[in-house]
Every structure is written in structure tokens, then in C-alpha cells.
Amino acid sequence: MILRQEILKVLKERSGEWVSGEVLSKDLNVSRTTIWKHVKALRDDGYQFESSPRKGYRIMAPADILSPEEVQSGLVTKVFGQKHYVYYRQIDSTNKHARTLAEEGYPEGTLVIAEEQTAGKGRRGREWYSPFNRGIYMSIILRPNLPLRQIPRLSLLTAVALAEVLEETGLRPGIKWPNDILVNGKKIAGILAEIITDMDGVEFIVLGIGININNSSDDFPDDLRTPPTSIMSELGMPGSRVELLQKLLLSLEQLYELLQTDHFTFILEKARRLSTVLGKKVQFDDSGVNIAGMALDLDENGFLLVQDEKGKVHTVISGEIDSL
Ligand code: BTN
């Protein structure tokens, strides 16, 4: 264990109590200055300590930091985020890095997560705004045993997991087909699934998820296509990123197991309940032609069925839908 983690462990074990610099330095066999430097670094990471020249250090609130130490202690998944938990304070894009790891052979369930992304990728070449400590920016490597045509089921599954976990916080989220999670018409989370194929079909998938959690309403760029929101803006109080991540990983793993054992209908039913577009008038782009119609249903692969004004039913496979 590195020294910083050892200091943290001692302070957590005696949470709420003062631990003097002298005791820490004797127990861990380093100088008091070294202890002080590491406590300062932990503070920069977001941990909150009280310190007093006479009494030493005391840890305050539980830290909402997405490090493996904080998250794995309450993570009850079997595989997702367990053996391979790749954590960064800052990275360009977790999807980009997860892809490199997958190419190196990292297994299914590997989690890449960062406190901040400097070049977070959104769908259709857009950027995903990823400021330090405000949201969850994560990517999971999947190696599913599914035919290519069923892969879109994964995005829908992810949208269901996200919406259900957000519902538990007291919000009323909906899924705007195919990949957006909205609350009160504003975007709170997005999914970017990147599929890498080889001659035999799907080699691996990088499932990227971004969730806005503790952003204030003026904390977003102005030019976003769908107006953004966050848990904090909607509920008026901060959300626990650690708790949300633990729940999301569990829900994703459970739904993924259902998918692999041919229980997609169960997920589809949930997606229908959560959909913001079914039964509504929508428009979409079909190879440059704009088509308007009624969103009727989701088919067995999660594609959207839209009936146009002449009664023809279109199967919309990807792209973006606009409500009319
Ligand atoms: C969207 O445009 O709605 C999809 C957004 C996906 C953003 C996430 S954040 C973590 C992961 N890494 C990336 O670079 N993008 C995804």
C-alpha cells in the first residue's frame, strides 16, 4: 500500500477522532513533514480534513471520490469494476483509453474512470463536458456473445440501467431514444457505445457513460444541442457520485446477464415504460430525407418503429430523433 493510502486508512479507521502528526509519523515511519505533504495531496484530491497544530488531523465527511478505495468497499458486482479498476484523476477520454486496454487484451468488466476528461467524446463528434469532480465519466469493456444485429440492445440496456438508478435518487428520468437520459426535457446523462468488429463479428465494445451530477446550472457550455441538467440542479442538493456508481455498475451487470441469457424482453418492457418518445410525434433523418410520424414501439432489437403520415412503418436503426 502506498503511504498516502496508509495515512488515509489510519484516519478513516479513527474517523471523527484527532490523530496527531507525531503518532502518524511514528506508526508509518516517516517524518511529520512527509505526513503533512501527503495530507495536503489528499486534500487536493477532494478529501476533507480538519487540522490543528496541537491535535493533528481529523477526517471529516465521507469523501465522494471515485478512486478504487472509495468505490470498491461498497461494490457488490461479480465482475464489473472489480479486478480491473483503472482510475485517473485526469485523462483525455476514458473511451479512448478503454479501447487501448481492450486491444491489449483487458477482459470484460474492466472499468476505466476519471475525475476529469480533457477531451470527453460525445455522440456524432460532439464533446462531452467533463469538469473535475462534478460527474461520472466511465467506460466499461464488454466482450459480448451476441450477433452484430443485436448489439443496439446494449445501448438500450444501458439507458434502462441509468434511468432506473437515477429514479432511485427521486428524479423522474426518461429515455429519449436511443441514448439520451432526460429529466424535465433536459439531458442529464449520455451513452457512447463504440463497437469494434473483426472477421468473426464483434471483438469488443467500449461502453462509455457520462452523467452530470454536481454541476450547477450555469456550469455548462452554452452551445449544447439539448439543454443540460444535473442531479444537483434538479434536486437542489448534491448527489453522491460514489453511491450512484456502485448502483449503476450493479444494475448494468445484472441487466447484461439477463441480455446474455436471452431475457431481453424484460429489458424492453422497462425501456417502453421509461421512453419519452413512444406515442409522440417525432421526426428523423433517413439518408438526407426528413421523415415525420408517430413513434409506435421498440422492436425486438431496440430499434424505433415510426409510422409516417401515409401509414408506412419505418424501422429507425440509429441517428437522432426530434420531438414535434
Ligand atoms: C452523448 O453524446 O450523449 C454521449 C456522451 C458519452 C460521454 C462519456 S463520458 C465517459 C466516456 N468517455 C468519453 O470520452 N465519452 C464517454
mmCIF file of C-alpha atoms and ligand atoms in Angstrom:
data_model
loop_
_atom_site.group_PDB
_atom_site.id
_atom_site.type_symbol
_atom_site.label_atom_id
_atom_site.label_comp_id
_atom_site.label_asym_id
_atom_site.label_seq_id
_atom_site.Cartn_x
_atom_site.Cartn_y
_atom_site.Cartn_z
ATOM 1 C CA MET A 1 0.000 0.000 0.000
ATOM 2 C CA ILE A 2 1.396 3.407 -0.840
ATOM 3 C CA LEU A 3 1.972 5.841 2.003
ATOM 4 C CA ARG A 4 -0.936 8.110 1.035
ATOM 5 C CA GLN A 5 -3.359 5.201 1.261
ATOM 6 C CA GLU A 6 -1.904 4.139 4.614
ATOM 7 C CA ILE A 7 -2.416 7.632 6.048
ATOM 8 C CA LEU A 8 -5.975 7.610 4.746
ATOM 9 C CA LYS A 9 -6.619 4.167 6.216
ATOM 10 C CA VAL A 10 -5.471 5.225 9.695
ATOM 11 C CA LEU A 11 -7.535 8.437 9.593
ATOM 12 C CA LYS A 12 -10.620 6.587 8.334
ATOM 13 C CA GLU A 13 -10.317 3.881 10.993
ATOM 14 C CA ARG A 14 -10.364 6.656 13.569
ATOM 15 C CA SER A 15 -12.906 8.772 11.700
ATOM 16 C CA GLY A 16 -14.082 11.733 13.767
ATOM 17 C CA GLU A 17 -11.100 11.424 16.158
ATOM 18 C CA TRP A 18 -7.938 13.503 16.130
ATOM 19 C CA VAL A 19 -4.735 11.660 15.174
ATOM 20 C CA SER A 20 -1.556 13.561 15.865
ATOM 21 C CA GLY A 21 1.139 14.074 13.267
ATOM 22 C CA GLU A 22 3.568 12.519 15.720
ATOM 23 C CA VAL A 23 1.571 9.280 16.022
ATOM 24 C CA LEU A 24 1.186 9.049 12.250
ATOM 25 C CA SER A 25 4.863 9.687 11.658
ATOM 26 C CA LYS A 26 5.927 7.054 14.250
ATOM 27 C CA ASP A 27 3.424 4.399 13.063
ATOM 28 C CA LEU A 28 4.268 4.850 9.417
ATOM 29 C CA ASN A 29 7.945 5.500 9.986
ATOM 30 C CA VAL A 30 8.220 8.766 8.061
ATOM 31 C CA SER A 31 8.774 12.400 9.035
ATOM 32 C CA ARG A 32 5.966 14.719 10.115
ATOM 33 C CA THR A 33 6.710 16.887 7.086
ATOM 34 C CA THR A 34 6.134 13.895 4.824
ATOM 35 C CA ILE A 35 2.796 13.265 6.563
ATOM 36 C CA TRP A 36 1.854 16.905 6.099
ATOM 37 C CA LYS A 37 2.707 16.784 2.372
ATOM 38 C CA HIS A 38 0.573 13.701 1.822
ATOM 39 C CA VAL A 39 -2.364 15.146 3.728
ATOM 40 C CA LYS A 40 -2.112 18.203 1.505
ATOM 41 C CA ALA A 41 -2.159 15.996 -1.606
ATOM 42 C CA LEU A 42 -5.198 14.129 -0.272
ATOM 43 C CA ARG A 43 -6.917 17.478 0.257
ATOM 44 C CA ASP A 44 -6.192 18.361 -3.378
ATOM 45 C CA ASP A 45 -7.888 15.096 -4.349
ATOM 46 C CA GLY A 46 -11.026 16.272 -2.550
ATOM 47 C CA TYR A 47 -10.711 14.666 0.906
ATOM 48 C CA GLN A 48 -11.737 16.953 3.742
ATOM 49 C CA PHE A 49 -9.583 17.123 6.860
ATOM 50 C CA GLU A 50 -9.517 19.324 9.888
ATOM 51 C CA SER A 51 -6.022 20.030 11.080
ATOM 52 C CA SER A 52 -4.705 21.611 14.240
ATOM 53 C CA PRO A 53 -1.070 22.276 15.199
ATOM 54 C CA ARG A 54 -1.668 20.699 18.634
ATOM 55 C CA LYS A 55 -4.139 17.894 17.910
ATOM 56 C CA GLY A 56 -3.093 16.717 14.442
ATOM 57 C CA TYR A 57 -5.556 15.641 11.747
ATOM 58 C CA ARG A 58 -9.179 14.571 11.680
ATOM 59 C CA ILE A 59 -11.112 13.300 8.660
ATOM 60 C CA MET A 60 -14.451 14.987 8.055
ATOM 61 C CA ALA A 61 -17.262 13.862 5.747
ATOM 62 C CA PRO A 62 -17.000 10.641 3.730
ATOM 63 C CA ALA A 63 -15.191 11.505 0.537
ATOM 64 C CA ASP A 64 -17.050 11.477 -2.762
ATOM 65 C CA ILE A 65 -14.058 10.410 -4.783
ATOM 66 C CA LEU A 66 -14.226 7.731 -7.447
ATOM 67 C CA SER A 67 -10.969 6.002 -6.505
ATOM 68 C CA PRO A 68 -10.995 2.194 -6.158
ATOM 69 C CA GLU A 69 -10.525 2.562 -2.359
ATOM 70 C CA GLU A 70 -13.742 4.577 -2.021
ATOM 71 C CA VAL A 71 -15.871 2.716 -4.563
ATOM 72 C CA GLN A 72 -14.893 -0.923 -4.202
ATOM 73 C CA SER A 73 -15.564 -1.066 -0.446
ATOM 74 C CA GLY A 74 -19.301 -0.916 -1.246
ATOM 75 C CA LEU A 75 -19.316 -2.530 -4.680
ATOM 76 C CA VAL A 76 -21.170 -5.851 -4.818
ATOM 77 C CA THR A 77 -20.773 -6.724 -8.505
ATOM 78 C CA LYS A 78 -19.191 -10.025 -9.500
ATOM 79 C CA VAL A 79 -17.028 -8.700 -12.336
ATOM 80 C CA PHE A 80 -17.775 -5.110 -13.378
ATOM 81 C CA GLY A 81 -15.234 -2.774 -11.799
ATOM 82 C CA GLN A 82 -13.718 -5.474 -9.579
ATOM 83 C CA LYS A 83 -10.405 -6.933 -10.765
ATOM 84 C CA HIS A 84 -9.616 -4.213 -13.290
ATOM 85 C CA TYR A 85 -10.482 -0.752 -11.946
ATOM 86 C CA VAL A 86 -8.437 1.781 -13.890
ATOM 87 C CA TYR A 87 -8.710 5.173 -12.204
ATOM 88 C CA TYR A 88 -7.421 8.572 -13.355
ATOM 89 C CA ARG A 89 -7.564 11.969 -11.810
ATOM 90 C CA GLN A 90 -7.451 13.398 -15.330
ATOM 91 C CA ILE A 91 -7.456 11.776 -18.763
ATOM 92 C CA ASP A 92 -8.349 12.845 -22.322
ATOM 93 C CA SER A 93 -11.154 10.311 -22.793
ATOM 94 C CA THR A 94 -11.992 7.146 -20.847
ATOM 95 C CA ASN A 95 -13.432 5.617 -24.044
ATOM 96 C CA LYS A 96 -10.186 6.207 -25.887
ATOM 97 C CA HIS A 97 -8.125 4.644 -23.100
ATOM 98 C CA ALA A 98 -10.521 1.712 -22.626
ATOM 99 C CA ARG A 99 -10.160 0.940 -26.323
ATOM 100 C CA THR A 100 -6.380 0.771 -25.999
ATOM 101 C CA LEU A 101 -6.701 -1.528 -22.990
ATOM 102 C CA ALA A 102 -9.224 -3.742 -24.793
ATOM 103 C CA GLU A 103 -6.819 -4.026 -27.729
ATOM 104 C CA GLU A 104 -4.140 -5.109 -25.245
ATOM 105 C CA GLY A 105 -6.487 -7.873 -24.106
ATOM 106 C CA TYR A 106 -8.067 -6.462 -20.930
ATOM 107 C CA PRO A 107 -11.113 -8.582 -20.086
ATOM 108 C CA GLU A 108 -14.820 -7.925 -19.941
ATOM 109 C CA GLY A 109 -15.839 -5.822 -16.965
ATOM 110 C CA THR A 110 -12.695 -3.661 -16.962
ATOM 111 C CA LEU A 111 -13.685 -0.194 -15.791
ATOM 112 C CA VAL A 112 -11.861 2.981 -16.839
ATOM 113 C CA ILE A 113 -12.972 6.014 -14.864
ATOM 114 C CA ALA A 114 -11.706 9.568 -14.393
ATOM 115 C CA GLU A 115 -12.450 12.571 -12.218
ATOM 116 C CA GLU A 116 -11.989 14.806 -15.271
ATOM 117 C CA GLN A 117 -11.758 14.402 -19.040
ATOM 118 C CA THR A 118 -9.960 16.938 -21.201
ATOM 119 C CA ALA A 119 -11.381 15.577 -24.478
ATOM 120 C CA GLY A 120 -14.513 13.655 -23.475
ATOM 121 C CA LYS A 121 -16.246 12.273 -26.560
ATOM 122 C CA GLY A 122 -19.961 12.639 -27.181
ATOM 123 C CA ARG A 123 -22.015 11.136 -29.989
ATOM 124 C CA ARG A 124 -21.724 12.458 -33.539
ATOM 125 C CA GLY A 125 -18.315 14.027 -32.955
ATOM 126 C CA ARG A 126 -19.547 16.286 -30.183
ATOM 127 C CA GLU A 127 -17.618 16.921 -26.985
ATOM 128 C CA TRP A 128 -18.763 15.701 -23.575
ATOM 129 C CA TYR A 129 -18.221 18.387 -20.971
ATOM 130 C CA SER A 130 -16.364 16.651 -18.122
ATOM 131 C CA PRO A 131 -15.216 19.039 -15.355
ATOM 132 C CA PHE A 132 -13.238 17.796 -12.334
ATOM 133 C CA ASN A 133 -15.231 16.060 -9.586
ATOM 134 C CA ARG A 134 -18.636 17.025 -10.930
ATOM 135 C CA GLY A 135 -19.840 13.961 -12.784
ATOM 136 C CA ILE A 136 -19.171 10.331 -13.599
ATOM 137 C CA TYR A 137 -17.096 9.704 -16.717
ATOM 138 C CA MET A 138 -16.619 5.993 -17.219
ATOM 139 C CA SER A 139 -16.110 3.289 -19.822
ATOM 140 C CA ILE A 140 -16.557 -0.464 -19.483
ATOM 141 C CA ILE A 141 -15.044 -3.073 -21.764
ATOM 142 C CA LEU A 142 -17.562 -5.689 -22.917
ATOM 143 C CA ARG A 143 -16.935 -8.820 -24.938
ATOM 144 C CA PRO A 144 -20.497 -9.979 -25.535
ATOM 145 C CA ASN A 145 -21.500 -13.179 -27.175
ATOM 146 C CA LEU A 146 -24.144 -11.592 -29.397
ATOM 147 C CA PRO A 147 -24.686 -11.338 -33.146
ATOM 148 C CA LEU A 148 -23.927 -7.906 -34.592
ATOM 149 C CA ARG A 149 -27.600 -7.075 -35.239
ATOM 150 C CA GLN A 150 -28.366 -7.425 -31.522
ATOM 151 C CA ILE A 151 -25.654 -5.029 -30.371
ATOM 152 C CA PRO A 152 -28.006 -2.000 -30.202
ATOM 153 C CA ARG A 153 -29.711 -3.869 -27.375
ATOM 154 C CA LEU A 154 -26.697 -2.930 -25.269
ATOM 155 C CA SER A 155 -27.323 0.810 -25.561
ATOM 156 C CA LEU A 156 -30.937 0.346 -24.591
ATOM 157 C CA LEU A 157 -29.931 -1.818 -21.646
ATOM 158 C CA THR A 158 -27.527 0.888 -20.516
ATOM 159 C CA ALA A 159 -30.188 3.562 -20.849
ATOM 160 C CA VAL A 160 -32.540 1.452 -18.706
ATOM 161 C CA ALA A 161 -29.877 0.908 -16.031
ATOM 162 C CA LEU A 162 -29.086 4.626 -15.959
ATOM 163 C CA ALA A 163 -32.710 5.728 -15.813
ATOM 164 C CA GLU A 164 -33.561 3.265 -13.040
ATOM 165 C CA VAL A 165 -30.584 4.250 -10.911
ATOM 166 C CA LEU A 166 -31.425 7.942 -11.363
ATOM 167 C CA GLU A 167 -35.029 7.204 -10.429
ATOM 168 C CA GLU A 168 -33.803 5.944 -7.054
ATOM 169 C CA THR A 169 -32.465 9.426 -6.272
ATOM 170 C CA GLY A 170 -36.020 10.783 -6.501
ATOM 171 C CA LEU A 171 -35.792 12.099 -10.069
ATOM 172 C CA ARG A 172 -38.196 11.190 -12.867
ATOM 173 C CA PRO A 173 -35.869 10.397 -15.769
ATOM 174 C CA GLY A 174 -36.889 9.272 -19.234
ATOM 175 C CA ILE A 175 -35.080 7.666 -22.147
ATOM 176 C CA LYS A 176 -35.056 9.727 -25.319
ATOM 177 C CA TRP A 177 -34.387 7.022 -27.882
ATOM 178 C CA PRO A 178 -31.792 5.811 -28.446
ATOM 179 C CA ASN A 179 -29.249 7.043 -25.917
ATOM 180 C CA ASP A 180 -30.165 10.171 -24.023
ATOM 181 C CA ILE A 181 -31.392 10.304 -20.466
ATOM 182 C CA LEU A 182 -33.530 13.348 -19.833
ATOM 183 C CA VAL A 183 -35.064 14.909 -16.747
ATOM 184 C CA ASN A 184 -37.705 17.569 -17.321
ATOM 185 C CA GLY A 185 -36.699 17.692 -21.004
ATOM 186 C CA LYS A 186 -33.029 18.350 -20.181
ATOM 187 C CA LYS A 187 -30.121 15.990 -20.692
ATOM 188 C CA ILE A 188 -28.613 14.504 -17.545
ATOM 189 C CA ALA A 189 -26.664 11.562 -18.994
ATOM 190 C CA GLY A 190 -25.436 10.186 -22.309
ATOM 191 C CA ILE A 191 -24.094 6.918 -23.671
ATOM 192 C CA LEU A 192 -21.419 6.355 -26.290
ATOM 193 C CA ALA A 193 -21.048 2.690 -27.265
ATOM 194 C CA GLU A 194 -18.118 2.071 -29.597
ATOM 195 C CA ILE A 195 -18.203 -1.287 -31.371
ATOM 196 C CA ILE A 196 -15.015 -2.858 -32.633
ATOM 197 C CA THR A 197 -15.507 -5.724 -35.051
ATOM 198 C CA ASP A 198 -13.220 -8.288 -36.645
ATOM 199 C CA MET A 199 -13.766 -11.007 -39.252
ATOM 200 C CA ASP A 200 -15.746 -13.114 -36.767
ATOM 201 C CA GLY A 201 -18.108 -10.329 -35.691
ATOM 202 C CA VAL A 202 -17.913 -8.237 -32.523
ATOM 203 C CA GLU A 203 -14.445 -8.191 -30.996
ATOM 204 C CA PHE A 204 -15.267 -5.866 -28.115
ATOM 205 C CA ILE A 205 -17.373 -2.912 -27.139
ATOM 206 C CA VAL A 206 -16.389 0.164 -25.180
ATOM 207 C CA LEU A 207 -19.457 1.315 -23.343
ATOM 208 C CA GLY A 208 -18.970 4.959 -22.354
ATOM 209 C CA ILE A 209 -21.263 6.721 -19.920
ATOM 210 C CA GLY A 210 -21.298 10.348 -18.808
ATOM 211 C CA ILE A 211 -23.573 11.605 -16.023
ATOM 212 C CA ASN A 212 -23.949 15.194 -14.818
ATOM 213 C CA ILE A 213 -24.156 15.056 -11.048
ATOM 214 C CA ASN A 214 -22.906 18.047 -9.102
ATOM 215 C CA ASN A 215 -22.862 20.732 -11.792
ATOM 216 C CA SER A 216 -24.689 23.946 -11.061
ATOM 217 C CA SER A 217 -26.986 25.185 -13.816
ATOM 218 C CA ASP A 218 -24.522 27.853 -15.025
ATOM 219 C CA ASP A 219 -21.696 25.317 -15.172
ATOM 220 C CA PHE A 220 -22.308 24.119 -18.760
ATOM 221 C CA PRO A 221 -21.214 25.428 -22.143
ATOM 222 C CA ASP A 222 -23.955 27.459 -23.909
ATOM 223 C CA ASP A 223 -23.931 25.686 -27.245
ATOM 224 C CA LEU A 224 -25.227 22.232 -26.282
ATOM 225 C CA ARG A 225 -27.818 20.698 -28.620
ATOM 226 C CA THR A 226 -30.113 19.557 -25.812
ATOM 227 C CA PRO A 227 -30.210 21.795 -22.712
ATOM 228 C CA PRO A 228 -28.259 20.076 -19.937
ATOM 229 C CA THR A 229 -29.053 19.466 -16.309
ATOM 230 C CA SER A 230 -27.570 17.617 -13.323
ATOM 231 C CA ILE A 231 -28.768 15.819 -10.207
ATOM 232 C CA MET A 232 -27.821 18.859 -8.123
ATOM 233 C CA SER A 233 -29.706 21.293 -10.357
ATOM 234 C CA GLU A 234 -32.816 19.121 -10.273
ATOM 235 C CA LEU A 235 -32.855 18.100 -6.611
ATOM 236 C CA GLY A 236 -31.314 21.239 -5.182
ATOM 237 C CA MET A 237 -28.673 19.234 -3.307
ATOM 238 C CA PRO A 238 -25.530 17.344 -4.260
ATOM 239 C CA GLY A 239 -25.699 13.680 -5.192
ATOM 240 C CA SER A 240 -23.243 11.012 -4.081
ATOM 241 C CA ARG A 241 -21.146 10.036 -7.076
ATOM 242 C CA VAL A 242 -19.714 7.016 -5.253
ATOM 243 C CA GLU A 243 -23.137 5.605 -4.391
ATOM 244 C CA LEU A 244 -24.509 6.221 -7.862
ATOM 245 C CA LEU A 245 -21.536 4.492 -9.454
ATOM 246 C CA GLN A 246 -21.832 1.448 -7.183
ATOM 247 C CA LYS A 247 -25.533 1.100 -8.004
ATOM 248 C CA LEU A 248 -25.045 1.670 -11.711
ATOM 249 C CA LEU A 249 -22.311 -0.957 -12.042
ATOM 250 C CA LEU A 250 -24.501 -3.494 -10.261
ATOM 251 C CA SER A 251 -27.553 -2.725 -12.361
ATOM 252 C CA LEU A 252 -25.540 -2.829 -15.593
ATOM 253 C CA GLU A 253 -24.041 -6.174 -14.668
ATOM 254 C CA GLN A 254 -27.409 -7.683 -13.763
ATOM 255 C CA LEU A 255 -29.145 -6.470 -16.935
ATOM 256 C CA TYR A 256 -26.165 -7.589 -19.021
ATOM 257 C CA GLU A 257 -26.508 -11.090 -17.555
ATOM 258 C CA LEU A 258 -30.188 -11.069 -18.497
ATOM 259 C CA LEU A 259 -29.316 -9.982 -22.027
ATOM 260 C CA GLN A 260 -26.786 -12.760 -22.459
ATOM 261 C CA THR A 261 -29.282 -15.353 -21.202
ATOM 262 C CA ASP A 262 -31.923 -14.275 -23.707
ATOM 263 C CA HIS A 263 -34.147 -12.241 -21.431
ATOM 264 C CA PHE A 264 -34.156 -9.061 -23.481
ATOM 265 C CA THR A 265 -37.978 -8.795 -23.364
ATOM 266 C CA PHE A 266 -37.714 -7.925 -19.681
ATOM 267 C CA ILE A 267 -35.357 -5.019 -20.525
ATOM 268 C CA LEU A 268 -37.549 -3.952 -23.452
ATOM 269 C CA GLU A 269 -40.572 -3.674 -21.182
ATOM 270 C CA LYS A 270 -38.645 -1.385 -18.851
ATOM 271 C CA ALA A 271 -37.434 0.701 -21.812
ATOM 272 C CA ARG A 272 -41.026 1.113 -23.036
ATOM 273 C CA ARG A 273 -42.110 2.322 -19.612
ATOM 274 C CA LEU A 274 -39.259 4.845 -19.471
ATOM 275 C CA SER A 275 -39.434 6.075 -23.067
ATOM 276 C CA THR A 276 -40.100 9.778 -23.668
ATOM 277 C CA VAL A 277 -40.906 9.299 -27.377
ATOM 278 C CA LEU A 278 -43.389 6.403 -27.668
ATOM 279 C CA GLY A 279 -46.841 7.654 -28.598
ATOM 280 C CA LYS A 280 -45.417 11.043 -29.629
ATOM 281 C CA LYS A 281 -44.917 12.749 -32.976
ATOM 282 C CA VAL A 282 -41.254 12.714 -33.991
ATOM 283 C CA GLN A 283 -39.072 13.437 -36.964
ATOM 284 C CA PHE A 284 -35.897 11.779 -38.091
ATOM 285 C CA ASP A 285 -33.469 11.874 -40.942
ATOM 286 C CA ASP A 286 -33.471 8.950 -43.392
ATOM 287 C CA SER A 287 -30.447 9.278 -45.721
ATOM 288 C CA GLY A 288 -30.939 13.028 -46.028
ATOM 289 C CA VAL A 289 -34.761 12.882 -46.190
ATOM 290 C CA ASN A 290 -36.673 14.239 -43.234
ATOM 291 C CA ILE A 291 -39.494 11.934 -42.170
ATOM 292 C CA ALA A 292 -42.182 12.807 -39.642
ATOM 293 C CA GLY A 293 -44.503 10.353 -37.946
ATOM 294 C CA MET A 294 -45.729 8.722 -34.793
ATOM 295 C CA ALA A 295 -43.282 6.724 -32.616
ATOM 296 C CA LEU A 296 -45.166 3.451 -32.230
ATOM 297 C CA ASP A 297 -42.940 0.999 -30.405
ATOM 298 C CA LEU A 298 -39.482 -0.504 -29.931
ATOM 299 C CA ASP A 299 -38.811 -3.717 -31.816
ATOM 300 C CA GLU A 300 -37.078 -6.859 -30.513
ATOM 301 C CA ASN A 301 -33.631 -5.315 -31.029
ATOM 302 C CA GLY A 302 -34.457 -1.986 -29.517
ATOM 303 C CA PHE A 303 -34.962 -0.169 -32.845
ATOM 304 C CA LEU A 304 -37.645 2.503 -33.030
ATOM 305 C CA LEU A 305 -40.748 1.929 -35.159
ATOM 306 C CA VAL A 306 -42.185 5.140 -36.613
ATOM 307 C CA GLN A 307 -45.364 5.308 -38.693
ATOM 308 C CA ASP A 308 -45.357 8.128 -41.241
ATOM 309 C CA GLU A 309 -48.395 10.091 -42.425
ATOM 310 C CA LYS A 310 -49.060 7.599 -45.243
ATOM 311 C CA GLY A 311 -49.175 4.718 -42.771
ATOM 312 C CA LYS A 312 -45.799 3.251 -43.687
ATOM 313 C CA VAL A 313 -43.842 1.923 -40.677
ATOM 314 C CA HIS A 314 -40.125 2.762 -40.663
ATOM 315 C CA THR A 315 -37.574 0.942 -38.539
ATOM 316 C CA VAL A 316 -35.181 3.601 -37.268
ATOM 317 C CA ILE A 317 -31.842 1.964 -36.519
ATOM 318 C CA SER A 318 -29.735 4.883 -35.377
ATOM 319 C CA GLY A 319 -29.471 8.624 -35.536
ATOM 320 C CA GLU A 320 -31.323 11.309 -33.728
ATOM 321 C CA ILE A 321 -34.990 11.826 -33.110
ATOM 322 C CA ASP A 322 -36.601 15.204 -32.590
ATOM 323 C CA SER A 323 -39.972 15.569 -30.899
ATOM 324 C CA LEU A 324 -42.512 17.619 -32.835
HETATM 325 C C1 BTN B 1 -23.582 11.604 -25.765
HETATM 326 O O1 BTN B 1 -23.196 12.373 -26.644
HETATM 327 O O2 BTN B 1 -24.710 11.676 -25.291
HETATM 328 C C2 BTN B 1 -22.668 10.518 -25.241
HETATM 329 C C3 BTN B 1 -21.790 11.024 -24.145
HETATM 330 C C4 BTN B 1 -20.839 9.981 -23.602
HETATM 331 C C5 BTN B 1 -19.814 10.600 -22.677
HETATM 332 C C6 BTN B 1 -18.978 9.585 -21.970
HETATM 333 S S1 BTN B 1 -18.074 10.287 -20.647
HETATM 334 C C7 BTN B 1 -17.171 8.831 -20.451
HETATM 335 C C8 BTN B 1 -16.913 8.246 -21.818
HETATM 336 N N1 BTN B 1 -15.655 8.736 -22.356
HETATM 337 C C9 BTN B 1 -15.849 9.541 -23.390
HETATM 338 O O3 BTN B 1 -14.943 10.142 -23.997
HETATM 339 N N2 BTN B 1 -17.151 9.658 -23.645
HETATM 340 C C10 BTN B 1 -17.958 8.822 -22.778
#
